[in-house]
XYZ file of C-alpha atoms in Angstrom:
336
model
C 144.153 43.793 -131.442
C 143.822 42.686 -127.797
C 143.144 39.080 -128.788
C 146.135 39.179 -131.135
C 148.381 40.442 -128.306
C 147.147 37.867 -125.769
C 147.720 35.032 -128.224
C 151.308 36.161 -128.802
C 151.933 36.491 -125.036
C 150.759 32.920 -124.436
C 153.121 31.730 -127.160
C 155.925 33.726 -125.557
C 155.458 31.950 -122.202
C 155.556 28.550 -123.892
C 158.717 29.360 -125.838
C 160.573 30.580 -122.733
C 159.504 27.527 -120.698
C 160.700 25.044 -123.349
C 163.912 27.020 -123.830
C 164.701 27.020 -120.109
C 164.370 23.220 -120.005
C 166.584 22.703 -123.082
C 169.151 25.179 -121.785
C 169.294 23.572 -118.356
C 169.772 20.083 -119.802
C 172.347 21.239 -122.369
C 174.555 23.050 -119.876
C 174.748 20.028 -117.632
C 175.733 17.807 -120.536
C 178.861 19.861 -121.222
C 182.219 18.343 -120.199
C 183.802 19.694 -117.037
C 181.639 21.824 -114.774
C 181.816 24.475 -112.070
C 183.467 22.070 -109.618
C 186.407 21.463 -111.969
C 186.580 25.165 -112.808
C 186.691 26.179 -109.137
C 189.016 23.494 -107.762
C 191.196 22.868 -110.817
C 193.378 19.818 -111.231
C 194.552 19.884 -107.592
C 191.117 19.252 -106.115
C 190.807 16.033 -104.133
C 187.910 13.625 -104.441
C 186.693 14.667 -100.994
C 186.753 18.391 -101.802
C 185.021 17.712 -105.123
C 182.275 15.716 -103.450
C 181.782 18.375 -100.793
C 181.570 21.237 -103.326
C 179.259 19.201 -105.567
C 176.883 18.731 -102.631
C 177.091 22.425 -101.687
C 176.152 23.447 -105.241
C 173.341 20.881 -105.355
C 174.868 19.129 -108.380
C 174.558 15.695 -106.757
C 170.760 15.782 -107.028
C 168.781 14.394 -109.998
C 168.644 16.691 -113.015
C 164.857 17.101 -112.824
C 165.107 18.096 -109.145
C 167.787 20.641 -109.963
C 165.649 22.034 -112.775
C 162.516 22.590 -110.685
C 164.577 24.163 -107.929
C 166.140 26.426 -110.524
C 162.706 27.428 -111.867
C 161.401 28.089 -108.356
C 164.342 30.358 -107.546
C 164.227 32.022 -110.973
C 160.581 32.997 -110.566
C 161.611 34.900 -107.435
C 164.522 36.563 -109.240
C 167.253 34.319 -107.792
C 169.353 32.761 -110.561
C 172.144 31.678 -108.264
C 175.587 33.026 -107.430
C 178.427 33.387 -109.907
C 181.279 30.878 -109.586
C 183.515 32.262 -112.344
C 182.718 35.694 -113.785
C 182.504 37.504 -110.436
C 182.645 34.800 -107.733
C 180.174 35.435 -104.926
C 178.103 37.930 -106.917
C 174.467 37.174 -107.723
C 173.937 36.284 -111.386
C 171.032 38.744 -111.575
C 173.320 41.545 -110.350
C 175.853 40.706 -113.088
C 173.108 40.826 -115.696
C 171.717 44.141 -114.435
C 175.228 45.618 -114.346
C 176.183 44.534 -117.866
C 172.874 44.684 -119.756
C 172.834 48.503 -120.031
C 176.244 48.366 -121.707
C 175.064 45.845 -124.300
C 171.771 47.695 -124.811
C 173.584 51.010 -125.318
C 175.965 49.465 -127.851
C 173.137 47.598 -129.628
C 171.016 50.749 -129.945
C 173.972 52.625 -131.438
C 174.690 49.796 -133.898
C 171.058 49.298 -135.026
C 170.543 53.055 -135.411
C 173.597 53.213 -137.681
C 172.419 50.197 -139.640
C 168.868 51.521 -140.098
C 169.937 55.115 -140.800
C 172.113 53.966 -143.702
C 170.482 50.683 -144.730
C 166.919 51.820 -145.439
C 167.658 55.052 -147.377
C 170.442 53.441 -149.422
C 168.319 50.347 -150.088
C 165.464 52.527 -151.296
C 167.723 54.664 -153.500
C 169.420 51.563 -154.928
C 166.032 50.102 -155.861
C 164.903 53.361 -157.473
C 168.124 53.447 -159.517
C 168.310 49.767 -160.307
C 171.375 48.896 -162.357
C 173.051 52.256 -161.692
C 176.346 52.921 -159.986
C 174.712 53.448 -156.587
C 172.857 50.126 -156.844
C 175.986 48.208 -157.889
C 178.107 49.886 -155.201
C 175.494 49.164 -152.537
C 175.171 45.495 -153.501
C 178.940 45.005 -153.452
C 179.223 46.830 -150.129
C 176.484 44.714 -148.572
C 178.160 41.517 -149.777
C 181.417 42.634 -148.165
C 179.573 43.519 -144.974
C 178.120 40.032 -144.716
C 181.248 38.188 -145.856
C 183.881 39.897 -143.663
C 184.010 38.313 -140.183
C 183.046 40.754 -137.445
C 186.129 40.006 -135.342
C 188.424 40.721 -138.307
C 186.723 44.019 -139.040
C 186.839 44.895 -135.318
C 190.594 44.274 -135.179
C 191.062 46.231 -138.420
C 189.112 49.257 -137.140
C 190.944 49.081 -133.821
C 194.348 48.937 -135.510
C 193.679 51.775 -137.944
C 191.668 54.270 -135.891
C 192.868 53.528 -132.366
C 196.464 52.304 -132.704
C 197.770 54.016 -135.841
C 195.760 57.238 -136.046
C 194.911 57.449 -132.330
C 191.583 59.084 -133.167
C 189.332 56.842 -131.097
C 189.666 54.788 -127.872
C 190.416 51.092 -128.260
C 188.709 49.544 -125.244
C 186.119 49.957 -122.487
C 183.059 52.193 -122.117
C 184.740 55.287 -120.734
C 188.185 56.643 -119.917
C 189.556 55.172 -116.673
C 190.614 58.581 -115.343
C 187.184 60.125 -115.961
C 184.958 60.284 -112.874
C 181.292 60.429 -113.917
C 178.016 60.229 -112.054
C 176.061 57.017 -112.625
C 172.267 57.279 -112.801
C 170.821 54.770 -115.271
C 173.818 52.654 -116.264
C 173.706 54.096 -119.797
C 176.858 56.197 -119.824
C 175.883 58.561 -122.633
C 172.446 59.174 -121.130
C 173.948 59.613 -117.651
C 176.274 62.282 -118.938
C 173.375 64.133 -120.563
C 171.121 63.870 -117.502
C 173.803 65.153 -115.119
C 175.031 67.721 -117.669
C 178.520 66.212 -117.580
C 179.156 66.862 -121.250
C 182.718 65.548 -121.249
C 181.527 62.228 -119.797
C 178.684 61.963 -122.349
C 180.995 62.695 -125.261
C 183.671 60.300 -123.999
C 181.098 57.500 -123.627
C 179.788 58.221 -127.128
C 183.276 58.135 -128.614
C 183.878 54.761 -126.943
C 180.794 53.424 -128.770
C 181.962 54.332 -132.278
C 184.449 51.560 -133.094
C 182.548 48.595 -131.537
C 179.259 50.072 -132.769
C 180.410 50.397 -136.384
C 181.915 46.888 -136.333
C 178.695 45.526 -134.901
C 176.514 47.438 -137.387
C 178.071 46.019 -140.560
C 176.044 42.825 -140.784
C 172.687 44.406 -139.774
C 173.364 47.204 -142.313
C 174.080 44.723 -145.085
C 170.983 42.656 -144.332
C 168.677 45.667 -143.966
C 170.024 47.209 -147.181
C 169.423 44.051 -149.212
C 165.950 43.393 -147.749
C 164.906 47.014 -148.307
C 166.143 46.987 -151.862
C 164.396 43.708 -152.673
C 161.140 44.796 -150.976
C 161.048 48.146 -152.802
C 161.758 46.461 -156.135
C 158.838 44.080 -155.561
C 156.459 46.904 -154.629
C 157.517 49.082 -157.587
C 156.373 46.315 -159.942
C 152.917 46.077 -158.361
C 149.823 47.137 -160.309
C 148.616 49.572 -157.635
C 151.838 51.620 -157.962
C 151.398 51.925 -161.727
C 147.740 52.798 -161.155
C 148.701 55.522 -158.698
C 151.172 56.926 -161.219
C 148.588 56.886 -164.018
C 146.096 58.729 -161.787
C 148.551 61.590 -161.519
C 149.355 61.284 -157.797
C 152.420 63.182 -156.662
C 155.713 61.327 -156.351
C 155.809 62.036 -152.611
C 152.350 60.480 -152.113
C 153.280 57.399 -154.124
C 156.521 56.943 -152.174
C 155.069 57.306 -148.681
C 151.593 55.822 -149.077
C 152.122 53.073 -151.604
C 155.806 52.139 -151.863
C 157.450 52.668 -148.485
C 154.567 51.459 -146.301
C 154.062 48.241 -148.242
C 157.795 47.565 -148.443
C 158.234 47.966 -144.680
C 156.791 44.616 -143.604
C 159.872 42.467 -144.382
C 162.157 45.330 -143.326
C 160.507 45.584 -139.895
C 160.955 41.822 -139.426
C 164.614 42.089 -140.376
C 165.229 45.017 -137.994
C 163.551 43.136 -135.157
C 165.590 39.984 -135.723
C 168.846 41.922 -136.030
C 168.103 43.934 -132.894
C 167.352 40.750 -130.963
C 170.607 39.214 -132.105
C 172.557 42.319 -131.034
C 170.898 42.402 -127.614
C 171.785 38.759 -127.060
C 175.368 39.938 -126.667
C 178.038 40.524 -129.271
C 180.638 38.120 -127.898
C 183.424 38.671 -130.432
C 183.047 42.445 -130.674
C 182.910 42.920 -126.919
C 185.941 40.682 -126.426
C 188.001 42.575 -129.020
C 187.215 45.969 -127.507
C 187.165 44.753 -123.867
C 183.629 46.092 -123.690
C 181.998 45.067 -120.383
C 178.676 43.812 -121.701
C 176.736 40.548 -121.796
C 178.878 39.164 -124.611
C 182.054 39.401 -122.550
C 180.275 37.907 -119.512
C 179.006 35.042 -121.671
C 182.520 34.308 -122.992
C 184.039 34.309 -119.494
C 181.252 32.147 -118.063
C 181.783 29.564 -120.825
C 185.505 29.461 -120.116
C 184.944 28.973 -116.373
C 181.785 26.833 -116.513
C 179.807 29.405 -114.549
C 176.351 27.753 -114.720
C 174.368 30.490 -112.934
C 175.676 33.282 -115.174
C 175.363 31.155 -118.325
C 171.753 30.303 -117.489
C 170.958 33.886 -116.576
C 172.510 35.545 -119.618
C 171.285 33.036 -122.207
C 167.762 32.845 -120.750
C 167.393 36.625 -120.440
C 168.860 37.160 -123.889
C 166.347 34.678 -125.299
C 163.547 36.418 -123.407
C 164.599 39.780 -124.887
C 164.726 38.173 -128.337
C 161.219 36.737 -127.939
C 159.838 40.047 -126.625
C 161.298 41.879 -129.609
C 159.648 39.381 -131.927
C 156.367 40.075 -130.117
C 156.856 43.800 -130.739
C 157.576 43.033 -134.399
C 154.320 41.058 -134.645
C 152.413 43.941 -133.053
C 154.020 46.426 -135.432
C 152.970 44.123 -138.290
C 149.393 44.409 -137.102
C 149.668 48.180 -137.033
C 151.231 48.434 -140.488
C 148.908 45.913 -142.108
C 145.520 45.608 -140.322
C 144.709 42.430 -142.260
C 147.189 40.509 -140.063
C 145.055 41.076 -136.929
C 142.349 38.767 -138.266
C 144.714 35.878 -139.109
């Protein structure tokens, strides 16, 4: 197991290094740039040249890259020029990442809580009304654009019915103590129940909108995996030996069907943590997705590099955890 983990960690370092190089080169190939974003159309050639030199953009690309890597290894990813001018990119990430993580956890919990049980039940009742309803629902979940569903939920439940808040992480008038940056957890830790409930309520609409695609994917993968396992000889053998239904489900069906499901959950979680740009924009949710959208609009290189690179790192780490969970679920993988 240790050798398996070390091998995956080495691969992780290589992936992040290659990604940082590709990201750095790609951002600097985009039209415009931070100089144009900061000075606008009224900037003179002299002011543009001066600002370009101050930002170090007049140096060769390879020199800029190695300077960026040197600063990044010490935790310095530069200063924002667009999202929050003058603020360190790392500070912006640390401020906004808890919001995205909190929203992503809510969304993936909803997706898993409904996707796996319904997928299992649909497979057990193949061809029945639950199976047909689940398949149609999952197709709708994948086909409907997230931004459209987000606007629809916002219009119905926030604007028309006024049941749920339509934007932000917490009510503006509510003064709450901040401890961890996770608003629901902060409210529970400080026993500010109103603050915890208000933060939770603010998660419902963006969380449900964000959970639709992961739910649909997890449902379909679970259903397909369970159907494959139910047709295996060892399941029929277990049934013929007179094992209880509970034993067959937990020991033979569910455990063997979990391998593709675990992969799917890991990939979906990584995608959510990378920042839900459209959902966060619709609900004015101050997470990484919103920061990413603003930094693209204003050509904020430091924040773009920081958010994309850290999101990719989180994605790769989650894939490492998925690989390790594979090895725990199926010990045969450790020897491969």
